XYZ file of C-alpha atoms in Angstrom:
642
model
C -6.649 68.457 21.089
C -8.666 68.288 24.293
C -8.255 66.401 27.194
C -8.829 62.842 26.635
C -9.421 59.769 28.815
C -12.222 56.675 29.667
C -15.710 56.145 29.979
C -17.083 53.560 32.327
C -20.940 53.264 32.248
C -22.565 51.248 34.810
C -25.866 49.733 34.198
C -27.467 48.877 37.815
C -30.342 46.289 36.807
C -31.571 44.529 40.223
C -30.576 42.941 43.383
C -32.245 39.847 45.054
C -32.346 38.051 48.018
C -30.229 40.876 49.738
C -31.677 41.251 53.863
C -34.689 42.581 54.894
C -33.491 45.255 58.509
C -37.905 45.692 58.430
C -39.317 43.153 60.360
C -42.487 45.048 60.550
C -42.723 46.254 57.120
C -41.256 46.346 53.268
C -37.856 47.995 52.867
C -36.943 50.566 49.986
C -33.333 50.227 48.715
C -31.294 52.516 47.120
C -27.458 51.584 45.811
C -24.558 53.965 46.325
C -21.525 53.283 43.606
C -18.231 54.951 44.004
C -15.296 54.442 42.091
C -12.043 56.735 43.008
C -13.319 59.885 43.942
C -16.364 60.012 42.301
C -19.650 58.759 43.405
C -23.454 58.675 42.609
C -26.641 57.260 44.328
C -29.395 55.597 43.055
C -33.034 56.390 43.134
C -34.886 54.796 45.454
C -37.357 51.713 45.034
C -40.747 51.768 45.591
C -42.775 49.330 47.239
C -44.042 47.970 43.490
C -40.359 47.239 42.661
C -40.112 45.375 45.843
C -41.948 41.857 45.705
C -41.970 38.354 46.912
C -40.963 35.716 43.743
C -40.342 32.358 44.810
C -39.924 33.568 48.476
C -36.394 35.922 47.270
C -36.612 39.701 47.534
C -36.232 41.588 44.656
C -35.560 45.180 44.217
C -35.797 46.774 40.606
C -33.976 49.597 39.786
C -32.306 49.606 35.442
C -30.361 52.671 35.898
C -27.289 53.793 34.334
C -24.395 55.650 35.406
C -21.268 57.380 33.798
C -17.937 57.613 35.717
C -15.507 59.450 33.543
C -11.655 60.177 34.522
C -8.805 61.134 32.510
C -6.351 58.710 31.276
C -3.784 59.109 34.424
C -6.643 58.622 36.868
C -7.660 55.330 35.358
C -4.292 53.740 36.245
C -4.944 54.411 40.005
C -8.314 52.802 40.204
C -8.853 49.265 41.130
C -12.316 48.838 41.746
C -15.843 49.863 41.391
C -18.037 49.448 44.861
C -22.003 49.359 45.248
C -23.220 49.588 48.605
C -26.945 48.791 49.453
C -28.640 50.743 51.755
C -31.955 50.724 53.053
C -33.817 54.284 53.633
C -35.267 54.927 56.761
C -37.484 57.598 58.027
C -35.321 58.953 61.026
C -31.860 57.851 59.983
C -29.989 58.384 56.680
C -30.308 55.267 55.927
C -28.942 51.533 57.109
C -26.182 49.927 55.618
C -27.217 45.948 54.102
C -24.567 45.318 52.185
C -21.718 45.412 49.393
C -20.148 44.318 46.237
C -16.748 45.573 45.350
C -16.084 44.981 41.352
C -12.311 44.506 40.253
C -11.595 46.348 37.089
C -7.511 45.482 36.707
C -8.820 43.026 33.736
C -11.798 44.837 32.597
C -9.718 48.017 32.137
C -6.568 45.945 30.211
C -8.697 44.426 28.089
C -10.506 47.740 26.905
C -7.530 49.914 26.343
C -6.168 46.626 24.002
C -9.759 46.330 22.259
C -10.610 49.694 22.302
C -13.627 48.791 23.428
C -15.759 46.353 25.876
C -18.777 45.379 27.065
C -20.275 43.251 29.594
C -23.513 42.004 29.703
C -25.584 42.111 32.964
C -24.192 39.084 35.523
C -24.816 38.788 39.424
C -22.219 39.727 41.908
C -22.370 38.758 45.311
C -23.271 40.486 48.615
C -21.009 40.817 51.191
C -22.607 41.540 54.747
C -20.904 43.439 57.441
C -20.335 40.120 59.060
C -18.398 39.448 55.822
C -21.302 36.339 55.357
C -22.529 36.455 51.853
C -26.440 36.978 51.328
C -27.956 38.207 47.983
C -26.891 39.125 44.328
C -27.110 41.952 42.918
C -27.318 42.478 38.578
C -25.382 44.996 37.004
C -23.570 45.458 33.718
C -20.528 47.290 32.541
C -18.972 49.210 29.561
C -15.907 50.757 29.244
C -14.541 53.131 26.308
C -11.001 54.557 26.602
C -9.496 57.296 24.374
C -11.998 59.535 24.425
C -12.697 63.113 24.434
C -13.675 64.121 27.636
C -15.949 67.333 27.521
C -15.042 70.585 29.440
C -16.233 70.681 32.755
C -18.210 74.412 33.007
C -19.750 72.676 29.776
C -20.184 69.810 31.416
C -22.112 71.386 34.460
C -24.323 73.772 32.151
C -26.049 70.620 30.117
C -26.840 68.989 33.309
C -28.708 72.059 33.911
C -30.758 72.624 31.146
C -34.305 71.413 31.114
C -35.364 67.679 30.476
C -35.483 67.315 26.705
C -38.241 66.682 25.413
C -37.883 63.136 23.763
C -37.876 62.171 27.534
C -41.052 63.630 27.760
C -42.534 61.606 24.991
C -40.918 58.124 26.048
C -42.927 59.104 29.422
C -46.241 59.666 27.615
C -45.695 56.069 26.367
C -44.518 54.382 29.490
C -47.224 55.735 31.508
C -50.397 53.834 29.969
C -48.545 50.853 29.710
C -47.120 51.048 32.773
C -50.953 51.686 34.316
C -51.892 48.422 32.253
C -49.451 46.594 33.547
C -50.034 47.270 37.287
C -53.599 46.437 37.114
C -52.607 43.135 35.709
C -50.411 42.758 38.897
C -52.762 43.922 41.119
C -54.927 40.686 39.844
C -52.118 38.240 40.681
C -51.883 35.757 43.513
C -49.100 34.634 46.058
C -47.385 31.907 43.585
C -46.750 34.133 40.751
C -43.328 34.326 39.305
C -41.339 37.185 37.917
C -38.433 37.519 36.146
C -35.803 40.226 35.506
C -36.664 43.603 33.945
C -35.187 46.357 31.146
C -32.088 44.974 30.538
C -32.626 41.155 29.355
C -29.505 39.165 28.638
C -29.447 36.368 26.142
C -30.841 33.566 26.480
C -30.662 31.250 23.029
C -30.547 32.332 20.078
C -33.524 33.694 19.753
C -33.207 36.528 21.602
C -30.020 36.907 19.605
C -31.652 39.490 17.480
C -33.082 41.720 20.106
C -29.960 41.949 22.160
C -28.881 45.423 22.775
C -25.376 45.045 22.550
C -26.470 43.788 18.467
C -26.158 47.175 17.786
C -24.584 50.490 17.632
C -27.296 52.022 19.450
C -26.939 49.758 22.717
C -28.813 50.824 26.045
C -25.038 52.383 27.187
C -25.701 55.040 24.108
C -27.881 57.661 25.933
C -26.548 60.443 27.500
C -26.055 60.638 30.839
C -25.496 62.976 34.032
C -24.083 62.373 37.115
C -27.220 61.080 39.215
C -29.031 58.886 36.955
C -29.814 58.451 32.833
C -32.989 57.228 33.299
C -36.248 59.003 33.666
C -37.981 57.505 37.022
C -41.492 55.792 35.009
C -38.737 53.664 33.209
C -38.876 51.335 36.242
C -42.268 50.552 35.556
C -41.282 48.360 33.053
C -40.905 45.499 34.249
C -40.820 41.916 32.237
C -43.037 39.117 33.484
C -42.956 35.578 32.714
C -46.532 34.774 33.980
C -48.059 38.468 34.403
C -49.962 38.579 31.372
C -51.584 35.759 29.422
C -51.854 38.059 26.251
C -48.461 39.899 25.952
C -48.781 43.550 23.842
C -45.696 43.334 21.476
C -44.756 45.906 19.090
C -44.099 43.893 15.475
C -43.585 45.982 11.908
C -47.151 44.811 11.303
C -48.246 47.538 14.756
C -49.550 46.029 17.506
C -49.856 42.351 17.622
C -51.377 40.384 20.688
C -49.014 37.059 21.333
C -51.023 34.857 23.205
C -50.618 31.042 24.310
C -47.586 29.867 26.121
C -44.687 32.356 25.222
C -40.970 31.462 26.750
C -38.912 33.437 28.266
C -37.043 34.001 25.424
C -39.593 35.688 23.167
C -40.611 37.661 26.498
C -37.236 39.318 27.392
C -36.913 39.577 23.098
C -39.778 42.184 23.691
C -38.574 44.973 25.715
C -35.633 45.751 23.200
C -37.622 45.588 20.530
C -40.065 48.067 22.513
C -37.342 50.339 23.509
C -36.156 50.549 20.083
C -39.224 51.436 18.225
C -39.775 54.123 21.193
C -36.883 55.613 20.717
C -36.652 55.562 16.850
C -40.360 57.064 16.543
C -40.108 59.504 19.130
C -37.279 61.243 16.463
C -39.389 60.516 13.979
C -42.137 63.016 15.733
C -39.706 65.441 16.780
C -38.177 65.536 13.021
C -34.742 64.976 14.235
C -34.286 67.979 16.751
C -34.194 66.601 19.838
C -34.274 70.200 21.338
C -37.855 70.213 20.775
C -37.968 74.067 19.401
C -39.621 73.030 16.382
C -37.008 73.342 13.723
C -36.937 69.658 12.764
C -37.534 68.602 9.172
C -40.757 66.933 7.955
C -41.496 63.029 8.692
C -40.828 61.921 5.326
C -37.527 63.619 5.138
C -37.030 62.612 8.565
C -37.534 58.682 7.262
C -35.367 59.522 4.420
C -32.266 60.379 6.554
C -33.274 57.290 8.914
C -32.203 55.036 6.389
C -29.845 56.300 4.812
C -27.928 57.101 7.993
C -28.717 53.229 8.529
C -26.845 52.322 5.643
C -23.862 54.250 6.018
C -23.593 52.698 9.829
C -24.364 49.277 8.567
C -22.500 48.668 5.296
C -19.953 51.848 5.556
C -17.051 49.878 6.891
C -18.438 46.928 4.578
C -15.172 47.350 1.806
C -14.961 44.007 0.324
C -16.989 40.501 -0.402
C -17.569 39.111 2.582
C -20.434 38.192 5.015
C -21.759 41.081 6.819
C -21.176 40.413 10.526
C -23.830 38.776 11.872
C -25.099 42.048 14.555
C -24.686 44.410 11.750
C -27.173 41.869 9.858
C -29.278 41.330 12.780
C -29.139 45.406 13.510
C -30.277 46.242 9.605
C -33.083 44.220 9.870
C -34.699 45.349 13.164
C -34.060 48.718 12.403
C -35.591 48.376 8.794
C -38.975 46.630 10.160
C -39.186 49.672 12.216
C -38.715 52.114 9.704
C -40.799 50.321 7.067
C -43.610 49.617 9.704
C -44.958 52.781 8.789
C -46.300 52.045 5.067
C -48.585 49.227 7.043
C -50.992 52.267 7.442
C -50.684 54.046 4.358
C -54.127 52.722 2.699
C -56.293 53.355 -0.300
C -60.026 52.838 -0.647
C -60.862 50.860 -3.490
C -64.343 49.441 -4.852
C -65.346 46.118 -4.348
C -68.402 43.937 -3.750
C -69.875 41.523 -0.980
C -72.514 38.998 -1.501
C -74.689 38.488 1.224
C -76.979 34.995 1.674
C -80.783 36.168 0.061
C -80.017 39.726 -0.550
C -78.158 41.476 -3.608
C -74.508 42.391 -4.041
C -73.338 45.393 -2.894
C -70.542 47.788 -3.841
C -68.790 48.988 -0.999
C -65.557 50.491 -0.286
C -62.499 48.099 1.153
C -59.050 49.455 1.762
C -55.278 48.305 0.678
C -51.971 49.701 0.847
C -51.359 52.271 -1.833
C -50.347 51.027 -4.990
C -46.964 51.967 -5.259
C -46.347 51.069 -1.734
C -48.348 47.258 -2.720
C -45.875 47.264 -6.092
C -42.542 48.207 -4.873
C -42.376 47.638 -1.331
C -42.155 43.721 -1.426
C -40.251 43.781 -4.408
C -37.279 45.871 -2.818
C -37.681 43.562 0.258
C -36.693 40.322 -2.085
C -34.093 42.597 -3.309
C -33.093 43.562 -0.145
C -32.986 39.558 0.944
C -30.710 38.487 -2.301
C -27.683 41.051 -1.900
C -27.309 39.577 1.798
C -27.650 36.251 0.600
C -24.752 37.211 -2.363
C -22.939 38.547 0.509
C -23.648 35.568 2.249
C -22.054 33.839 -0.183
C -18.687 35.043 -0.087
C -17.497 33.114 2.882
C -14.378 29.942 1.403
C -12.853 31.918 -1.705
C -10.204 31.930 -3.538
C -9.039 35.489 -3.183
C -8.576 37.585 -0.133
C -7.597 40.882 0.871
C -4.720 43.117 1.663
C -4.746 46.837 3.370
C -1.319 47.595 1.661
C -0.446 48.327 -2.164
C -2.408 49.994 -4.783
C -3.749 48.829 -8.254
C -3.915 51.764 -10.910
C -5.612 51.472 -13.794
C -7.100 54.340 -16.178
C -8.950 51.891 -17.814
C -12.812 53.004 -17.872
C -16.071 51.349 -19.054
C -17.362 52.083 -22.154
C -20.569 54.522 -21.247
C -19.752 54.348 -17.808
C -17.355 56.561 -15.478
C -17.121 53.288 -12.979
C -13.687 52.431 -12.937
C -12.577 49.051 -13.004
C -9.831 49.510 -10.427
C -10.371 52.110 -7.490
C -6.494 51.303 -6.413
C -4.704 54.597 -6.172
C -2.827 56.470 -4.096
C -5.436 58.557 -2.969
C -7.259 55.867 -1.690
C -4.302 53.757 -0.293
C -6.414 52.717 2.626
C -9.453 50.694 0.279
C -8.247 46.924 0.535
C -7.195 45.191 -2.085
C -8.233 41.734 -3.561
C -5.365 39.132 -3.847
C -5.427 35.933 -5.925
C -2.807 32.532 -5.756
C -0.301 33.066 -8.726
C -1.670 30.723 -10.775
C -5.261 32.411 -10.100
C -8.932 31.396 -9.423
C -10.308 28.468 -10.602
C -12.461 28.696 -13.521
C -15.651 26.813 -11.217
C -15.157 29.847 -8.949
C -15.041 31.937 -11.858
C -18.395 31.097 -13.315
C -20.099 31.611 -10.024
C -18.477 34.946 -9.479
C -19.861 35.799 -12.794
C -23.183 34.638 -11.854
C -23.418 36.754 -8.576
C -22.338 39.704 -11.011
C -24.745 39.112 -13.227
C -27.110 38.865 -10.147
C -25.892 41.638 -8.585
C -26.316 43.664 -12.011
C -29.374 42.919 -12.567
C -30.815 43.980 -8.683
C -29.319 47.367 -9.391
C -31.070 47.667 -12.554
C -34.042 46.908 -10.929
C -33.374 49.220 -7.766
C -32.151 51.675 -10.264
C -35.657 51.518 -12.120
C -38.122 51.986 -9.329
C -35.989 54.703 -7.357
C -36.311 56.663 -10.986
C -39.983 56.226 -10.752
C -40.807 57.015 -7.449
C -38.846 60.627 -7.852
C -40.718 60.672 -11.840
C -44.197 60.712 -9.449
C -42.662 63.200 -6.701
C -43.993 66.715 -7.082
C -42.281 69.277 -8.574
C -41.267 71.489 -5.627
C -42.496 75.055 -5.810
C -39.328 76.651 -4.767
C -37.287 74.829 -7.673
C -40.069 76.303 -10.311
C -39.707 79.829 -8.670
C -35.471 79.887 -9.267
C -36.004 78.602 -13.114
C -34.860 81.565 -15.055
C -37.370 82.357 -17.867
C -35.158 81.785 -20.830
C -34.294 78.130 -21.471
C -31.770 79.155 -23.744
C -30.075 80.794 -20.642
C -29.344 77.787 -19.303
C -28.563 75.886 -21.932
C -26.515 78.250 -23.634
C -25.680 78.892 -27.420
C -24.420 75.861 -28.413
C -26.825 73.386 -27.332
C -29.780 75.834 -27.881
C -29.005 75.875 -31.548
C -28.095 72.067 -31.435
C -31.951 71.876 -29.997
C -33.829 74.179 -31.750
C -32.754 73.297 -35.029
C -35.252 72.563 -37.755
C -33.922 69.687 -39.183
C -34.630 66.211 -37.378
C -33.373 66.188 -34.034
C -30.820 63.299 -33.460
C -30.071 63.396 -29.041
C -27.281 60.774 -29.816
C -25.890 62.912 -32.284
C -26.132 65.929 -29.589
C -24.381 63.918 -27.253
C -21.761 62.917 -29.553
C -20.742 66.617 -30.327
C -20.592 67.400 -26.752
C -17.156 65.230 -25.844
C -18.298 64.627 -22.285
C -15.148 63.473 -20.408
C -16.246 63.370 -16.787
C -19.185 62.018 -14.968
C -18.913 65.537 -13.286
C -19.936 67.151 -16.815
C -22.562 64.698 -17.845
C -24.438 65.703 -14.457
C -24.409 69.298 -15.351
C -25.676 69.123 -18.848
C -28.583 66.908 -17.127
C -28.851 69.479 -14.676
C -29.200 71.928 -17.557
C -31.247 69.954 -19.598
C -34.008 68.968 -16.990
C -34.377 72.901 -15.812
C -34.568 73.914 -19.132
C -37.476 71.207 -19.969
C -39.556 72.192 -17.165
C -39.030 76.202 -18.306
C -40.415 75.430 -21.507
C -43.001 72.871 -19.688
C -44.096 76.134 -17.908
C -44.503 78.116 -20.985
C -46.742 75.935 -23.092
C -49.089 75.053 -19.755
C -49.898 79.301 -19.364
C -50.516 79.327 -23.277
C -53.295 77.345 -22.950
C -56.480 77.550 -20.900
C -57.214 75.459 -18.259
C -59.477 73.012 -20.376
C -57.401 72.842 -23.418
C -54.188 71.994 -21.820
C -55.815 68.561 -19.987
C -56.492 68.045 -23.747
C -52.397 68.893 -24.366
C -51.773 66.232 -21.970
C -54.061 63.622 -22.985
C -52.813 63.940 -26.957
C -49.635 64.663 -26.487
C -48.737 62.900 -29.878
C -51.093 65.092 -31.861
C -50.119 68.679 -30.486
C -49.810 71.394 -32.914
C -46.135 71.068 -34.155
C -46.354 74.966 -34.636
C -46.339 75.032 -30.679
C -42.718 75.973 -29.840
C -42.302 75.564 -26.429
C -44.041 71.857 -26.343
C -41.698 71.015 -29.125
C -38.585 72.319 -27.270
C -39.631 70.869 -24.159
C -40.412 67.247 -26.067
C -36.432 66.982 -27.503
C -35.003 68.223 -24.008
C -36.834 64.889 -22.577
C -35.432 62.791 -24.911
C -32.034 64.423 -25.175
C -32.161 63.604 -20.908
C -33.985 60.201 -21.261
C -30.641 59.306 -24.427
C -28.233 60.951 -21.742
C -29.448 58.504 -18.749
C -29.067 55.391 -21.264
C -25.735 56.451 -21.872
C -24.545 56.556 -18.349
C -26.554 54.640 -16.108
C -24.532 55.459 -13.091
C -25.226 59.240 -13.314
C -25.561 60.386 -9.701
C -29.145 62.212 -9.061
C -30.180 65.939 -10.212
C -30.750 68.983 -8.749
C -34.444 68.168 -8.944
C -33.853 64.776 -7.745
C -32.198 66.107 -4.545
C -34.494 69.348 -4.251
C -37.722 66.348 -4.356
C -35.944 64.159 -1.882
C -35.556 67.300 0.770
C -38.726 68.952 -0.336
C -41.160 65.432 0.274
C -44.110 65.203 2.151
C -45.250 62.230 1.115
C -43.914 59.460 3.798
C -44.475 56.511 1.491
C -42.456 58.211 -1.283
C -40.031 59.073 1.218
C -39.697 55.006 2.301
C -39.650 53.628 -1.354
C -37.079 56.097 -2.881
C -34.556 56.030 0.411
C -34.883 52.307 0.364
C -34.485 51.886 -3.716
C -31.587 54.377 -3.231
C -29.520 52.360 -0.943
C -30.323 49.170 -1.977
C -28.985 50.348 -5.441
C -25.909 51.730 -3.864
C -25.148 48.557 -2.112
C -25.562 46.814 -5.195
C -23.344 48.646 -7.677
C -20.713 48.045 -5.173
C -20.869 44.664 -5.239
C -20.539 44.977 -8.840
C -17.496 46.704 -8.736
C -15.908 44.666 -5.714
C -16.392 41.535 -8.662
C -14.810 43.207 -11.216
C -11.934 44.335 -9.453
C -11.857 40.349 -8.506
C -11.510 40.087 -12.440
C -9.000 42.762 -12.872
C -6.558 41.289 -10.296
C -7.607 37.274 -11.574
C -6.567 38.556 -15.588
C -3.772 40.875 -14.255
C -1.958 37.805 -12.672
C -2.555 35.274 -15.355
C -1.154 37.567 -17.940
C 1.829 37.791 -15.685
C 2.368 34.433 -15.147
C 1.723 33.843 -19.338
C 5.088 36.474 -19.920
C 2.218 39.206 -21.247
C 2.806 42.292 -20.798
């Protein structure tokens, strides 16, 4: 194991009303923090981050810096200092000021949490005269126990060029920084200005767009030693007055908020800006931040997006409870951002306008796509009722332990879902507990009704995830590995269970086959589905082009005598009987070799969204019936069953 030790990341936001040495002119500031023997200086402001609001200077600077010492060193410190200085010309600079930041309590409290984070506050300045003149805005985070990284590595990534998802945030910031300067440039004397980058909370409103809601918090870039943020982030600055009509991004693109917006809804904006920057600009780059070009497509890229939101979201989420409320407010941002890209996936459609003393005319109008106009609000409402059922769970009768284990080889009937995960290979899954006499049978009716609930929104997820990979393509590179002989890959057995000319019975084929595992029941579908497509292949180049569109249009009166459309016909069935039988069948090769091989982004959006909203769902399933199992386990105890 490497070297281990702590983390502190400093977030230097502002300082205001600090002393002006100038008397002749504006003074640029620039902030030199040292903790132990480390120490890092700040960039320096320009004069448009120096201004006059409500007669207080205020210098603007949102950078972040990393101070990172091994776990002996962080006994010896004591403090964290900032010193203000003002740059001058022929001098290295004159001293203004100082804030000195105890971290006895800061660093206590993080080695007991693990973890902590404090939101942006003012410390005083001290003057030389020790006289106190000023605040100055910064924000900490500390994260002990960590792996620190070698130091010649270290030293060589601080060294390598600026990646290029920098680059792109830049190409963003610089238009809108432009805009925003002319704006300023319009202003009087008696406008006001408030804070910039990092906003801090300020009701609950901006509750949702607080960084620290969620994993990805402004502390979670890397860093270097100088600074972690690119020098046109300053231009960012967010104004109370500035702008009559604010430019906010929304998951319906870019909406104009006009009238008379609060602060609140103002500092809510440049989260929700930063977020949808930073989420789009991997998006573009297909994941490789590198910028050489081996990223995946943007519809895979979407695909992992939210399923990787999922697994950070709901992965820790083990039992029926309410999801914490910043993992709730942290899916939804980060899903309106993700699913604000099927707002511009249109079709054209005709319609017609009637115009006052002239005809009607047929013209063209445009809508979302149809499966995206189907499915997309529908697995929104689904989306809404599992948190609500989650919601739900908050005075019950049953709780949860970490310790013990519940066995029980006890399986559904056409179903490899156990009703009881308790073993000892999963000793750290908690399990539910009930009073001895168990639940009421009031809280039993309602647990049955979010089941039944619950149930029913994975059937439904279930059903439109298996359509949107039905309409996927069929990737070229799965035809190409097919071999040519179906019976290949069924082999002899279920070739001559197939091919016989008798009536062909798929529940009798199933029957005979004594599948055990869910293991085995996903490679006969595997084998089933490859061999459908091989014959598939074969009847399509026995026919000419014209005369297989006819195949496809009568598919009911085909030519029995046509072998392969015959063999191809039961292997559907025998795969649609075998997907009745055991709904919970994880996805096929092809289902996995369409998911990686998309290029269609809307496809990509509805199946990864179908796909975890049906995984979320089937757990909550199971989390109720081991409920049950546990409720009837106890009762028969207390009864003297068995």
């Amino acid at each position: 194991m490497g070297n281990r030790g702590g983390i502190l990341e400093v977030l230097l936001v502002s300082a205001e009303g600090i002393k002006n040495p100038n008397i002749l002119g504006k003074s640029s500031y620039y902030v030199i923090l040292k903790c132990g023997n480390q120490a890092f200086t700040s960039r320096i402001t320009s004069v448009i981050k120096c201004f006059v609001a409500g007669g207080n200077k205020k210098a603007l600077w949102n950078e972040k810096f990393a101070f990172i010492f091994s776990i002996s060193d962080w006994k010896k410190l004591t403090h964290l200092k900032f010193k203000i200085m003002d740059k001058e010309v022929f001098s290295g600079g004159t001293f203004i000021g100082e804030t000195t930041v105890h971290l006895g309590g800061i660093l206590t409290e993080g080695n007991d949490k693990g973890f902590i984070e404090l939101k942006p506050a003012p410390y005083n300045v001290v003057l030389d005269d020790d006289t106190y003149k000023g605040e100055i805005k910064v924000g900490l985070k500390y994260t002990p126990n960590v792996e620190l990284p070698k130091k010649r590595e270290f030293l060589r990534q601080k060294q390598l060029p600026q990646p290029i998802y920098k680059r792109i945030f830049k190409f963003w910031q610089l238009p809108l920084s432009r805009a925003v300067m002319e704006d300023y440039v319009q202003l009087d004397d008696h406008s006001t200005f408030d804070s910039t980058g990092y906003s801090t909370l300020s009701g609950n409103d901006s509750f949702a767009y607080c960084r620290t809601s969620s994993e990805t918090s402004a502390f979670s870039n890397p860093t270097d030693d100088n600074s972690c943020s690119d020098e046109l982030s300053s231009h960012w600055p967010t104004v109370k007055s500035l702008i009559r009509s604010q430019v906010a991004l929304t998951r319906l693109g870019m909406k104009r908020q006009t009238g008379e917006d609060n602060s609140g809804n103002q500092d809510a904006a440049n989260p929700e800006l930063e977020t949808m920057k930073e989420r789009f600009s991997k998006l573009l780059l297909g994941e490789d931040m590198s910028g050489s070009g081996k990223g995946v497509c943007t519809a895979v890229a979407i695909s992992n997006s939210i399923t990787n939101l999922y697994a950070t979201v709901f992965g820790q989420n083990l039992r029926l409870e309410p999801l914490p409320l910043e993992k709730k407010s942290m899916w939804r941002r980060e899903m309106d951002c993700l699913l604000s890209v099927c707002d511009y996936i249109f079709e054209f459609i005709p319609s017609s306008q009637n115009h006052k003393d002239s005809p009607t005319f047929e013209v063209m109008t445009s809508r979302p796509r149809l499966d995206i106009y189907m499915n997309l609000p529908a697995l929104q409402k689904l989306d809404t009722m599992l948190l609500d059922i989650l919601e739900s769970f908050r005075d019950t009768e049953f709780w949860y332990s970490e310790q013990g284990s519940l066995t029980s080889n006890t399986t559904k009937s056409g179903s490899f879902r156990k009703i009881i995960y308790r073993n000892e290979e999963k000793w750290w899954l908690p399990v539910p507990c009930v009073r001895p006499c168990g639940i009421s049978e009031k809280s039993r009716k309602q647990l049955q009704h979010k089941r039944d609930c619950a149930n029913q929104i994975h059937k439904a997820a279930m059903a439109i995830n298996s359509t949107i990979l039905a309409d996927m393509e069929l990737p070229d590179s799965y035809m190409t590995s097919l071999p040519k002989s179906g019976r290949t890959i069924l082999g002899d057995s279920i070739y001559r269970s197939i091919t016989t000319p008798d009536k062909f019975s798929p529940d009798y084929l199933l029957d005979s086959l004594n599948i055990t595992s869910e293991h085995e029941a996903l490679e006969i579908a595997d084998r089933v589905e490859a061999s459908m497509h091989t014959w598939r292949r074969k009847a399509c180049t026995s026919y000419s082009k014209s005369s297989w569109n006819k195949v496809k249009d009568f598919m009911a009166d085909i030519d029995k005598s046509d072998k392969n459309y015959v063999l191809a016909s039961r292997a559907e069935s025998l795969l649609l009987s075998l997907k009745q039988r055991y709904p919970e069948l994880s996805q096929t090769s092809l289902d996995t070799t369409k998911i990686q091989c998309n290029r269609d982004v809307g496809q990509a959006v509805l199946e990864s969204y179908s796909r975890v909203l049906e995984g979320l769902a089937y757990n909550v399933v199971a989390w109720i019936e081991d409920v049950f199992y546990v409720d009837n386990s106890t009762k028969h105890q207390n009864n003297g069953n068995p």
